[in-house]
Tab-separated table of C-alpha atoms in Angstrom:
chain	number	residue	atom	x	y	z
A	1	UNK	CA	0.000	0.000	0.000
A	2	UNK	CA	2.831	2.424	0.802
A	3	UNK	CA	5.466	1.109	-1.623
A	4	UNK	CA	5.707	4.509	-3.345
A	5	UNK	CA	6.321	6.181	0.027
A	6	UNK	CA	8.996	3.636	0.952
A	7	UNK	CA	10.787	4.308	-2.353
A	8	UNK	CA	10.569	8.061	-1.854
A	9	UNK	CA	11.819	7.936	1.748
A	10	UNK	CA	14.692	5.639	0.714
A	11	UNK	CA	15.723	8.090	-2.021
A	12	UNK	CA	15.553	11.096	0.321
A	13	UNK	CA	17.473	9.197	3.008
A	14	UNK	CA	20.202	8.293	0.514
A	15	UNK	CA	20.480	11.905	-0.650
A	16	UNK	CA	20.622	13.378	2.869
A	17	UNK	CA	23.141	10.759	3.960
A	18	UNK	CA	25.344	11.348	0.919
A	19	UNK	CA	25.310	15.146	1.331
A	20	UNK	CA	25.653	15.375	5.119
A	21	UNK	CA	26.731	12.193	6.919
A	22	UNK	CA	28.294	9.535	4.648
A	23	UNK	CA	27.174	6.711	6.959
A	24	UNK	CA	27.636	3.148	5.732
A	25	UNK	CA	23.944	2.270	5.404
A	26	UNK	CA	23.312	-1.333	4.398
A	27	UNK	CA	19.635	-1.789	5.242
A	28	UNK	CA	16.427	0.122	5.828
A	29	UNK	CA	13.775	-1.021	8.271
A	30	UNK	CA	10.144	-1.364	7.304
A	31	UNK	CA	8.289	1.938	7.413
A	32	UNK	CA	5.889	2.499	10.266
A	33	UNK	CA	2.833	4.475	9.215
A	34	UNK	CA	1.021	5.333	12.431
A	35	UNK	CA	-2.224	7.143	13.094
A	36	UNK	CA	-2.772	8.553	16.540
A	37	UNK	CA	-6.237	9.277	17.830
A	38	UNK	CA	-6.914	11.683	20.725
A	39	UNK	CA	-5.213	10.395	23.873
A	40	UNK	CA	-2.876	8.002	22.028
A	41	UNK	CA	0.928	8.236	21.961
A	42	UNK	CA	4.084	6.281	21.226
A	43	UNK	CA	5.966	5.358	24.382
A	44	UNK	CA	9.364	6.866	25.188
A	45	UNK	CA	12.092	4.746	23.601
A	46	UNK	CA	15.615	4.675	22.165
A	47	UNK	CA	16.165	3.991	18.465
A	48	UNK	CA	19.208	1.815	19.121
A	49	UNK	CA	19.656	-1.610	20.625
A	50	UNK	CA	23.195	-2.127	21.927
A	51	UNK	CA	22.935	-5.915	21.953
A	52	UNK	CA	22.350	-6.071	18.202
A	53	UNK	CA	25.042	-5.915	15.549
A	54	UNK	CA	23.229	-3.298	13.484
A	55	UNK	CA	22.793	0.240	14.771
A	56	UNK	CA	20.103	2.648	13.652
A	57	UNK	CA	21.991	5.580	12.197
A	58	UNK	CA	19.190	7.810	10.965
A	59	UNK	CA	15.614	8.418	12.040
A	60	UNK	CA	13.011	10.273	10.012
A	61	UNK	CA	9.620	11.523	11.159
A	62	UNK	CA	7.122	12.869	8.647
A	63	UNK	CA	4.088	14.623	10.091
A	64	UNK	CA	1.206	14.225	7.635
A	65	UNK	CA	-1.281	16.409	9.528
A	66	UNK	CA	-1.236	20.207	9.549
A	67	UNK	CA	-0.167	21.630	12.935
A	68	UNK	CA	-3.506	23.408	13.307
A	69	UNK	CA	-5.243	20.010	13.164
A	70	UNK	CA	-4.139	18.800	16.603
A	71	UNK	CA	-2.842	19.722	20.047
A	72	UNK	CA	0.342	18.152	21.401
A	73	UNK	CA	2.507	15.937	19.251
A	74	UNK	CA	5.762	16.805	20.965
A	75	UNK	CA	8.805	15.015	19.592
A	76	UNK	CA	12.256	14.829	21.152
A	77	UNK	CA	15.244	13.555	19.178
A	78	UNK	CA	18.625	13.427	20.920
A	79	UNK	CA	21.898	12.500	19.348
């Protein structure tokens, strides 16, 4: 259903990485397309798991709703 979006995000990720970071990226995780209803949220977490061989090097968040369409939606990215 979102194959076109996956292709687009992969292309943008490659371009941003090439121009700014030059990370050795060998894989891309499955996209998560999430819809939050009032009162819902995604729990606090880290986008890296030290016990695994692979390390997440880049994270991308695309907000598909206009800011005037909701209250809240705070996002914190450290690193």
